[in-house]
PDB file of C-alpha atoms and ligand atoms in Angstrom:
ATOM      1  CA  MET A 553     -10.954  -6.792 -43.441  1.00 53.00           C
ATOM      2  CA  THR A 554      -7.160  -6.332 -41.947  1.00 52.00           C
ATOM      3  CA  GLY A 555      -6.575  -6.359 -38.155  1.00 51.00           C
ATOM      4  CA  THR A 556      -5.429  -3.152 -37.251  1.00 54.00           C
ATOM      5  CA  ALA A 557      -1.412  -2.013 -36.938  1.00 51.00           C
ATOM      6  CA  ALA A 558      -0.445  -3.869 -33.858  1.00 54.00           C
ATOM      7  CA  THR A 559       2.729  -1.496 -33.634  1.00 61.00           C
ATOM      8  CA  GLU A 560       0.344   1.684 -31.834  1.00 72.00           C
ATOM      9  CA  GLU A 561       1.670   2.100 -29.186  1.00 79.00           C
ATOM     10  CA  ALA A 562      -1.078   0.830 -26.006  1.00 89.00           C
ATOM     11  CA  PRO A 563      -3.815   3.616 -24.480  1.00 94.00           C
ATOM     12  CA  ARG A 564      -2.286   4.634 -21.795  1.00 95.00           C
ATOM     13  CA  LEU A 565      -4.491   4.812 -17.997  1.00 96.00           C
ATOM     14  CA  THR A 566      -5.409   7.727 -17.612  1.00 97.00           C
ATOM     15  CA  PHE A 567      -5.898   9.095 -13.247  1.00 97.00           C
ATOM     16  CA  GLU A 568      -7.422  10.875 -11.675  1.00 97.00           C
ATOM     17  CA  LEU A 569      -6.206  13.272  -9.084  1.00 97.00           C
ATOM     18  CA  GLU A 570      -6.166  14.697  -6.139  1.00 96.00           C
ATOM     19  CA  ASP A 571      -5.420  17.157  -3.460  1.00 96.00           C
ATOM     20  CA  ILE A 572      -3.961  15.068  -0.856  1.00 94.00           C
ATOM     21  CA  GLY A 573      -1.791  17.148   1.416  1.00 93.00           C
ATOM     22  CA  PHE A 574       1.764  18.431  -0.580  1.00 97.00           C
ATOM     23  CA  ASN A 575       2.016  21.599   0.653  1.00 95.00           C
ATOM     24  CA  GLU A 576       4.730  23.755  -0.904  1.00 96.00           C
ATOM     25  CA  VAL A 577       3.797  23.994  -4.130  1.00 96.00           C
ATOM     26  CA  PRO A 578       0.525  26.583  -5.458  1.00 96.00           C
ATOM     27  CA  LYS A 579      -2.690  25.274  -3.896  1.00 96.00           C
ATOM     28  CA  LYS A 580      -4.612  24.663  -8.183  1.00 96.00           C
ATOM     29  CA  TRP A 581      -0.974  22.293  -8.267  1.00 97.00           C
ATOM     30  CA  ARG A 582      -1.164  19.377  -5.139  1.00 97.00           C
ATOM     31  CA  LYS A 583      -2.188  17.541  -6.533  1.00 98.00           C
ATOM     32  CA  PHE A 584       0.378  17.257  -8.526  1.00 98.00           C
ATOM     33  CA  TYR A 585       2.693  15.571  -6.248  1.00 98.00           C
ATOM     34  CA  ARG A 586       2.904  13.901  -2.391  1.00 97.00           C
ATOM     35  CA  TYR A 587       5.548  13.742  -0.765  1.00 97.00           C
ATOM     36  CA  TRP A 588       8.019   9.919  -1.219  1.00 97.00           C
ATOM     37  CA  ASP A 589       8.167   6.740   2.187  1.00 96.00           C
ATOM     38  CA  GLY A 590      11.527   6.707   1.262  1.00 96.00           C
ATOM     39  CA  PRO A 591      12.709   3.507  -0.998  1.00 92.00           C
ATOM     40  CA  GLY A 592      10.241   0.723   0.319  1.00 94.00           C
ATOM     41  CA  ASP A 593       7.944   3.909  -1.533  1.00 95.00           C
ATOM     42  CA  VAL A 594       6.037   2.014  -4.367  1.00 94.00           C
ATOM     43  CA  MET A 595       4.858   4.539  -7.805  1.00 94.00           C
ATOM     44  CA  ALA A 596       2.344   3.681  -9.431  1.00 96.00           C
ATOM     45  CA  PRO A 597       2.532   3.296 -13.605  1.00 96.00           C
ATOM     46  CA  ASN A 598       1.579   8.147 -13.361  1.00 98.00           C
ATOM     47  CA  GLU A 599       4.380   8.867 -10.416  1.00 97.00           C
ATOM     48  CA  ILE A 600       6.955   8.672 -10.610  1.00 97.00           C
ATOM     49  CA  LEU A 601      10.659  10.361  -7.773  1.00 96.00           C
ATOM     50  CA  CYS A 602      12.092  13.509  -8.410  1.00 97.00           C
ATOM     51  CA  PRO A 603      15.678  12.718  -8.189  1.00 96.00           C
ATOM     52  CA  VAL A 604      16.995  16.408  -6.766  1.00 97.00           C
ATOM     53  CA  CYS A 605      14.571  16.753  -3.984  1.00 97.00           C
ATOM     54  CA  LYS A 606      12.753  13.214  -3.696  1.00 97.00           C
ATOM     55  CA  VAL A 607       9.541  14.631  -4.469  1.00 97.00           C
ATOM     56  CA  VAL A 608       7.179  12.380  -6.441  1.00 98.00           C
ATOM     57  CA  ILE A 609       5.357  13.138  -9.482  1.00 98.00           C
ATOM     58  CA  ARG A 610       2.131  12.930  -9.985  1.00 98.00           C
ATOM     59  CA  SER A 611       0.340  12.782 -13.673  1.00 97.00           C
ATOM     60  CA  LYS A 612      -3.187  13.024 -15.248  1.00 97.00           C
ATOM     61  CA  ARG A 613      -1.456   9.408 -17.469  1.00 97.00           C
ATOM     62  CA  GLU A 614       0.636   6.930 -17.556  1.00 97.00           C
ATOM     63  CA  ILE A 615       4.338   7.687 -17.455  1.00 97.00           C
ATOM     64  CA  ARG A 616       5.725   6.671 -20.350  1.00 97.00           C
ATOM     65  CA  PRO A 617       9.942   6.699 -21.584  1.00 96.00           C
ATOM     66  CA  GLY A 618      10.748   9.935 -23.570  1.00 97.00           C
ATOM     67  CA  ASP A 619       7.736  12.888 -20.822  1.00 97.00           C
ATOM     68  CA  ARG A 620       8.855  14.898 -20.176  1.00 97.00           C
ATOM     69  CA  LEU A 621       7.891  16.862 -16.646  1.00 97.00           C
ATOM     70  CA  TYR A 622       8.956  20.092 -14.931  1.00 97.00           C
ATOM     71  CA  CYS A 623       9.122  19.577 -10.949  1.00 97.00           C
ATOM     72  CA  MET A 624       7.678  23.289  -9.197  1.00 97.00           C
ATOM     73  CA  PRO A 625       9.445  22.208  -5.493  1.00 97.00           C
ATOM     74  CA  CYS A 626      12.650  22.648  -7.011  1.00 97.00           C
ATOM     75  CA  MET A 627      11.791  23.486 -10.473  1.00 97.00           C
ATOM     76  CA  SER A 628      13.954  20.813 -12.346  1.00 97.00           C
ATOM     77  CA  ARG A 629      13.017  19.474 -16.046  1.00 98.00           C
ATOM     78  CA  LEU A 630      12.943  15.942 -16.252  1.00 98.00           C
ATOM     79  CA  VAL A 631      13.222  12.957 -18.604  1.00 98.00           C
ATOM     80  CA  VAL A 632      12.416  10.174 -18.134  1.00 98.00           C
ATOM     81  CA  VAL A 633      14.022   7.276 -18.974  1.00 97.00           C
ATOM     82  CA  THR A 634      14.403   2.956 -18.592  1.00 96.00           C
ATOM     83  CA  GLY A 635      17.043   2.812 -15.982  1.00 92.00           C
ATOM     84  CA  ASP A 636      19.241  -0.799 -16.374  1.00 92.00           C
ATOM     85  CA  ASP A 637      16.628  -2.309 -13.734  1.00 91.00           C
ATOM     86  CA  GLY A 638      14.084  -1.308 -16.617  1.00 92.00           C
ATOM     87  CA  GLU A 639      12.680   0.606 -13.787  1.00 90.00           C
ATOM     88  CA  LEU A 640      11.133   3.526 -14.914  1.00 94.00           C
ATOM     89  CA  THR A 641      13.233   6.956 -13.842  1.00 95.00           C
ATOM     90  CA  THR A 642      14.438  10.633 -14.328  1.00 96.00           C
ATOM     91  CA  ASP A 643      17.859  11.475 -15.689  1.00 96.00           C
ATOM     92  CA  VAL A 644      17.696  16.001 -15.113  1.00 97.00           C
ATOM     93  CA  LEU A 645      17.782  18.234 -18.401  1.00 93.00           C
ATOM     94  CA  TYR A 646      18.938  21.257 -15.739  1.00 80.00           C
TER      95      TYR A 646
HETATM   96 ZN1   ZN B1965      11.447  18.093  -7.659  1.00 86.61          ZN
END
């Protein structure tokens, strides 16, 4: 028996999302966003802050560099990158 490829990416964590009161988008989409609590707010592995409107975007799966996200509240398209501090952040595509 040979081992499995060690270079394969680990499976992503998945998350159950629920509506936690973000009311700036249609009800169907509310669970994908939450309000930011400010600089002390810690992002979960499936969350990232929109740099444009400062709303937290939530995904059903773990967010990784290269992921593209859409921020419905401000209609920005974002791509996830690793910042200088090693934390995930986003660049705005348009
Ligand atoms: Zn936004």
